[in-house]
XYZ file of C-alpha atoms in Angstrom:
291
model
C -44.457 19.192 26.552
C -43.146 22.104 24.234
C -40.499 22.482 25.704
C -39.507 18.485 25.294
C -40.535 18.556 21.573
C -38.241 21.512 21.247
C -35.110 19.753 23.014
C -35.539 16.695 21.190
C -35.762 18.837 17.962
C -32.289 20.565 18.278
C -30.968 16.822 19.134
C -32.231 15.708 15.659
C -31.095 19.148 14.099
C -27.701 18.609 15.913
C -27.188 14.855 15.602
C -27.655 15.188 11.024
C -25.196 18.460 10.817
C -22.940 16.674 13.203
C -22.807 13.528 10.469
C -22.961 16.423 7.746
C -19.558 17.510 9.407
C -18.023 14.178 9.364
C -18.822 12.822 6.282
C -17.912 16.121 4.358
C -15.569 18.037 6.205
C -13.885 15.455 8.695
C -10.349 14.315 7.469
C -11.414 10.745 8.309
C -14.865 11.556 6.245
C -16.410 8.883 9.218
C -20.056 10.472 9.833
C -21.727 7.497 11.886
C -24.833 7.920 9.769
C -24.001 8.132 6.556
C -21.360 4.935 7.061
C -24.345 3.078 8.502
C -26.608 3.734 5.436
C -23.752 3.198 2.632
C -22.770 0.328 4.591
C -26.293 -1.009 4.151
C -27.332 -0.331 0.746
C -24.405 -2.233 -0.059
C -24.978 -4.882 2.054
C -28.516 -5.234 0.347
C -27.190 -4.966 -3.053
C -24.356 -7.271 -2.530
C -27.114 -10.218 -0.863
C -28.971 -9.445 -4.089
C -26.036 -10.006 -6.438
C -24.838 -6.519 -6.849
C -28.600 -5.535 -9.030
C -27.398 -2.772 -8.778
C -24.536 -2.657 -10.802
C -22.613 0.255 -10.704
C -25.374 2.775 -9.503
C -25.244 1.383 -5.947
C -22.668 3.897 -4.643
C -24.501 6.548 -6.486
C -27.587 5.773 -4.653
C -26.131 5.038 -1.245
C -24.472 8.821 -1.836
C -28.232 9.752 -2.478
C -29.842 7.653 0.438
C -27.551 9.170 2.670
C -28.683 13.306 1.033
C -32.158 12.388 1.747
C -31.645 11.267 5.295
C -30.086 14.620 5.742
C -32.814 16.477 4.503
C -35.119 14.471 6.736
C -33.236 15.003 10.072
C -33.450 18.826 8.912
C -37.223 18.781 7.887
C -38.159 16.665 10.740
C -36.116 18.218 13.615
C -37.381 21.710 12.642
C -41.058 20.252 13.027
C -40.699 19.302 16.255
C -39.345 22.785 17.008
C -42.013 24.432 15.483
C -44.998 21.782 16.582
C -45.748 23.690 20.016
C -46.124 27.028 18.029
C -48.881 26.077 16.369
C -50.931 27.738 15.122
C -50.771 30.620 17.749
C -47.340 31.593 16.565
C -47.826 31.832 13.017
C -50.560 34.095 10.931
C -52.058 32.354 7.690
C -52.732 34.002 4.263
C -56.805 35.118 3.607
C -58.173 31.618 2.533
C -56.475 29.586 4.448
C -57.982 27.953 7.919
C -55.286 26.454 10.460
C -58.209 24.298 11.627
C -58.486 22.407 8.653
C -54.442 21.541 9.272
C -53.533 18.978 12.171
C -50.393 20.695 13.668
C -48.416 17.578 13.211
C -48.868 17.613 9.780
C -48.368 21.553 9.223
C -45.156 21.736 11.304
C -43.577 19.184 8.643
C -44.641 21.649 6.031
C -43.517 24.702 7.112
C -40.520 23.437 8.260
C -39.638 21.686 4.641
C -40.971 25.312 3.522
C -38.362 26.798 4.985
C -35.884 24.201 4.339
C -36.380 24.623 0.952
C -36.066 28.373 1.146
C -39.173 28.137 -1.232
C -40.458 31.430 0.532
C -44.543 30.918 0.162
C -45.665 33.300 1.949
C -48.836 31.670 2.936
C -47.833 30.851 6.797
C -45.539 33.078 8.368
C -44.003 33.523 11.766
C -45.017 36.027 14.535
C -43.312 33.944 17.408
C -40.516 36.414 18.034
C -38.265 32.942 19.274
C -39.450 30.906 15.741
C -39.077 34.250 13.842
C -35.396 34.223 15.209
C -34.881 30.577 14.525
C -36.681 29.783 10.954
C -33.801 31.889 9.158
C -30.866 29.754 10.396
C -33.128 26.357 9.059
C -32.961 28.664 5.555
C -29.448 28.241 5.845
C -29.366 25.122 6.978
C -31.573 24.143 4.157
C -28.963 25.779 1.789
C -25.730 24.648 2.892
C -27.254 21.357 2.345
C -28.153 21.733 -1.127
C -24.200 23.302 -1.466
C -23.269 20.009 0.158
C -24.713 17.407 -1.418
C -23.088 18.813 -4.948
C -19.933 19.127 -3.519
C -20.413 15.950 -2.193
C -21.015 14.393 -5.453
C -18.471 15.983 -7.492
C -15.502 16.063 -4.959
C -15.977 11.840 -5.290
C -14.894 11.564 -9.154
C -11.012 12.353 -8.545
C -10.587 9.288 -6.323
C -12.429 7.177 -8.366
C -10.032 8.360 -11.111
C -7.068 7.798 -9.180
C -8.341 4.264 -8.468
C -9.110 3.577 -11.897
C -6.051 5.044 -13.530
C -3.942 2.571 -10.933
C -6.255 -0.324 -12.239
C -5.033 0.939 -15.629
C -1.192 0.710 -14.615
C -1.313 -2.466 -13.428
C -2.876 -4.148 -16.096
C -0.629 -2.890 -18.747
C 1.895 -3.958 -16.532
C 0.471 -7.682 -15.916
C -0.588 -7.330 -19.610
C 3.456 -7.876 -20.618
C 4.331 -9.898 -17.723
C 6.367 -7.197 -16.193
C 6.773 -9.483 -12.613
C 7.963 -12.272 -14.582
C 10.266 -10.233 -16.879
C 11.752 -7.945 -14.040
C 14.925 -9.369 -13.640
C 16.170 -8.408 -17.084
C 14.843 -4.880 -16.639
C 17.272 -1.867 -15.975
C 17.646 -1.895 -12.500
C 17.215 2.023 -12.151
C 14.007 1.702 -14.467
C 12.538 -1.012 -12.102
C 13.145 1.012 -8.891
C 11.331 3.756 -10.800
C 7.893 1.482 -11.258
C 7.849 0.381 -8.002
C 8.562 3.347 -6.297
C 5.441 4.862 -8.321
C 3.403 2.164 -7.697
C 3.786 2.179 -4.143
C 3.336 6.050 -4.329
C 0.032 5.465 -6.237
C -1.085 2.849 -3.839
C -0.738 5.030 -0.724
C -2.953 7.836 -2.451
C -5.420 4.959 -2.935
C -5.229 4.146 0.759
C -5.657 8.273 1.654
C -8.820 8.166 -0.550
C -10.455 5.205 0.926
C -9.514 7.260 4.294
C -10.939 10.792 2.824
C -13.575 9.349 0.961
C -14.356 6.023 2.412
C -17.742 6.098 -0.089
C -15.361 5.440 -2.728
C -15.431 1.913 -1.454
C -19.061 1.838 -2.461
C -18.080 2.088 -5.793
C -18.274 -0.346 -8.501
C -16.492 -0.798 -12.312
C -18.617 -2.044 -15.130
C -15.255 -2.584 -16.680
C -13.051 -5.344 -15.012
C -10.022 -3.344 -16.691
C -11.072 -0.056 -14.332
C -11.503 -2.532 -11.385
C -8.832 -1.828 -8.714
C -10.091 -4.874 -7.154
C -9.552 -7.299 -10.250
C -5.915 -5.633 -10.870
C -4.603 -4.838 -7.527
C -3.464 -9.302 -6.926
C -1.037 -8.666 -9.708
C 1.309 -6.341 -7.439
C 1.781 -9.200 -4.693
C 3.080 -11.530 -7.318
C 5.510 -7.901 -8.810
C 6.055 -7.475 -4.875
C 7.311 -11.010 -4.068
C 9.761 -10.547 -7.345
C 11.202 -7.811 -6.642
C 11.902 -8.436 -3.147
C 13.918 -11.733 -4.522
C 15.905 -9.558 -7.215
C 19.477 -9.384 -7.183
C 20.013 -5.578 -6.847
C 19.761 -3.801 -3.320
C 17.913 -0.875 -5.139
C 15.058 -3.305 -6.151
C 14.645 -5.426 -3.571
C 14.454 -2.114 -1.467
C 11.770 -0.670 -3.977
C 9.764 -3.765 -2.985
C 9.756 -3.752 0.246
C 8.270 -0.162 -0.031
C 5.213 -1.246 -2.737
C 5.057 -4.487 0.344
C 4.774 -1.720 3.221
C 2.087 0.122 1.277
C 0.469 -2.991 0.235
C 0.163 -3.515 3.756
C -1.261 -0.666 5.084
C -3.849 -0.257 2.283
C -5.228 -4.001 3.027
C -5.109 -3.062 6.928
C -7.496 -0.133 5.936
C -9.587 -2.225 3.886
C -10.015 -4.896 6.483
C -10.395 -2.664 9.531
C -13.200 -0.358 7.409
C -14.553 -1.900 5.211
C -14.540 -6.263 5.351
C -13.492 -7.122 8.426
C -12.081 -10.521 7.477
C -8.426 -11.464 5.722
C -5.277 -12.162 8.015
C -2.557 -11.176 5.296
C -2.594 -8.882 2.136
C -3.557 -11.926 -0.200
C -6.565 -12.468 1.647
C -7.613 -9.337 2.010
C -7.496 -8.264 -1.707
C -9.023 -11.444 -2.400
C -11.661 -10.558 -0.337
C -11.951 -7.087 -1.906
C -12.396 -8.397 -5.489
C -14.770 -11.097 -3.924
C -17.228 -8.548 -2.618
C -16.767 -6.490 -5.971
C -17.664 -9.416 -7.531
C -14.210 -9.808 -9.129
C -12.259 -12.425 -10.327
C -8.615 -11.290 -9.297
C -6.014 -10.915 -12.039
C -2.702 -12.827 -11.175
């Protein structure tokens, strides 16, 4: 039975630094777990009306830290369950026998996950003295994680919001409608860093696919509300006159493209073209598109 408990404690251990590895290390960024939780917390805010506001990616982000923790904590019990409480020696005052084994695995192992360092039950097991330092650092890296994890999320989110920004001061003057009397040269220039700018957007929702997860109190910072505007500058340039712009259009179309295709394939799952898609997007961001 020990040895069971054991096995299926290094699968647990195992199975949440594998996701850990995924989600912060992985280029894709696709730990099964943590997709599976952010993709439900949103799915629950979203059937409630988005309640949530803009705290919901926040708190998927922190949904998916304390699952984590608990794969940690609770694999490390089940490791340490058969050990008890031969394996360990108790500080003067304190009687194993008023403990149920269950219950003080999960609190030695969250002990030492926490590299709190009490003191009060120790290891003599020579195998669980060898083992408890490496849940230590385990428990560590974790805590370095999760803040990396947080902060490394706020230069997408810029990125997306600064395009949002573009675009609107752009739709804001009626730049589509006004493009044929623009300097050629000029023209090629905004598309060609709008299409730039969308492709980053498409690498971060690659990288950082929680940025999806993500919502704008303000409709101006709202890729989702913004991004419509570029099929109708798309479809305008591609028309112009001038090779150079037409060929600047099919690029922002090409990018278009493959940023809708990674929003349908990760993230919606419905849309046959680019309009649909990004109508979907603002749709499920609760955004009225800008045109």
């Amino acid at each position: 039975m020990g040895i069971v408990l054991t096995v299926a404690g290094i699968v647990v251990i195992v199975t949440g630094l594998q996701d850990m590895f995924h989600t912060l290390l992985h280029p894709s960024g696709k730990g099964h777990l943590s997709r599976w939780v952010l993709a439900g917390i949103w799915s629950v805010s979203k059937a409630t009306g988005h309640r949530l506001g803009s705290a919901v990616g926040p708190a998927a982000m922190t949904a998916v830290v304390i699952l984590w923790v608990a794969l940690q904590g609770a694999g490390w019990a089940l490791v340490y369950y058969p050990h008890l409480p031969g394996g360990f020696t108790y500080s003067p005052g304190i009687n194993p026998a008023d403990y149920s084994p269950a219950a003080e695995s999960v609190y030695v192992s969250f002990v030492t996950l926490g590299t709190l360092g009490f003191g009060d039950v120790v290891a003599t097991n020579p195998w669980v003295r060898l083992a408890s330092p490496f849940e230590a650092l385990t428990g560590f890296a974790l805590l370095t994680a999760a803040l990396t994890w947080f902060t490394q999320i706020y230069p997408p989110l810029s990125r997306r919001r600064a395009l949002a920004l573009e675009i609107k001061g752009l739709a804001d003057v009626g730049y589509a409608g006004h493009l044929g009397a623009v300097d050629p040269a000029t023209a090629s220039r905004v598309l060609d860093g709008l299409a730039a700018n969308v492709g980053k957007i498409r690498i971060d929702f690659t990288q950082y696919p929680e940025v999806f997860y993500f919502q704008e109190e303000d409709p101006d910072l709202s890729l989702a509300r913004q991004l419509p505007y570029l099929l109708k500058l798309r479809d305008d340039a591609i028309g112009h006159k001038e090779l150079d712009v037409r060929l600047s259009g099919e690029q922002l179309s090409l990018a278009l493209e493959q940023l809708t295709n990674k929003l349908k394939n990760d993230f919606l799952g419905s849309g046959e073209d680019p309009g649909q898609v990004i109508a979907a997007y603002a749709a499920a961001h609760r955004q009225t598109p800008r045109t």
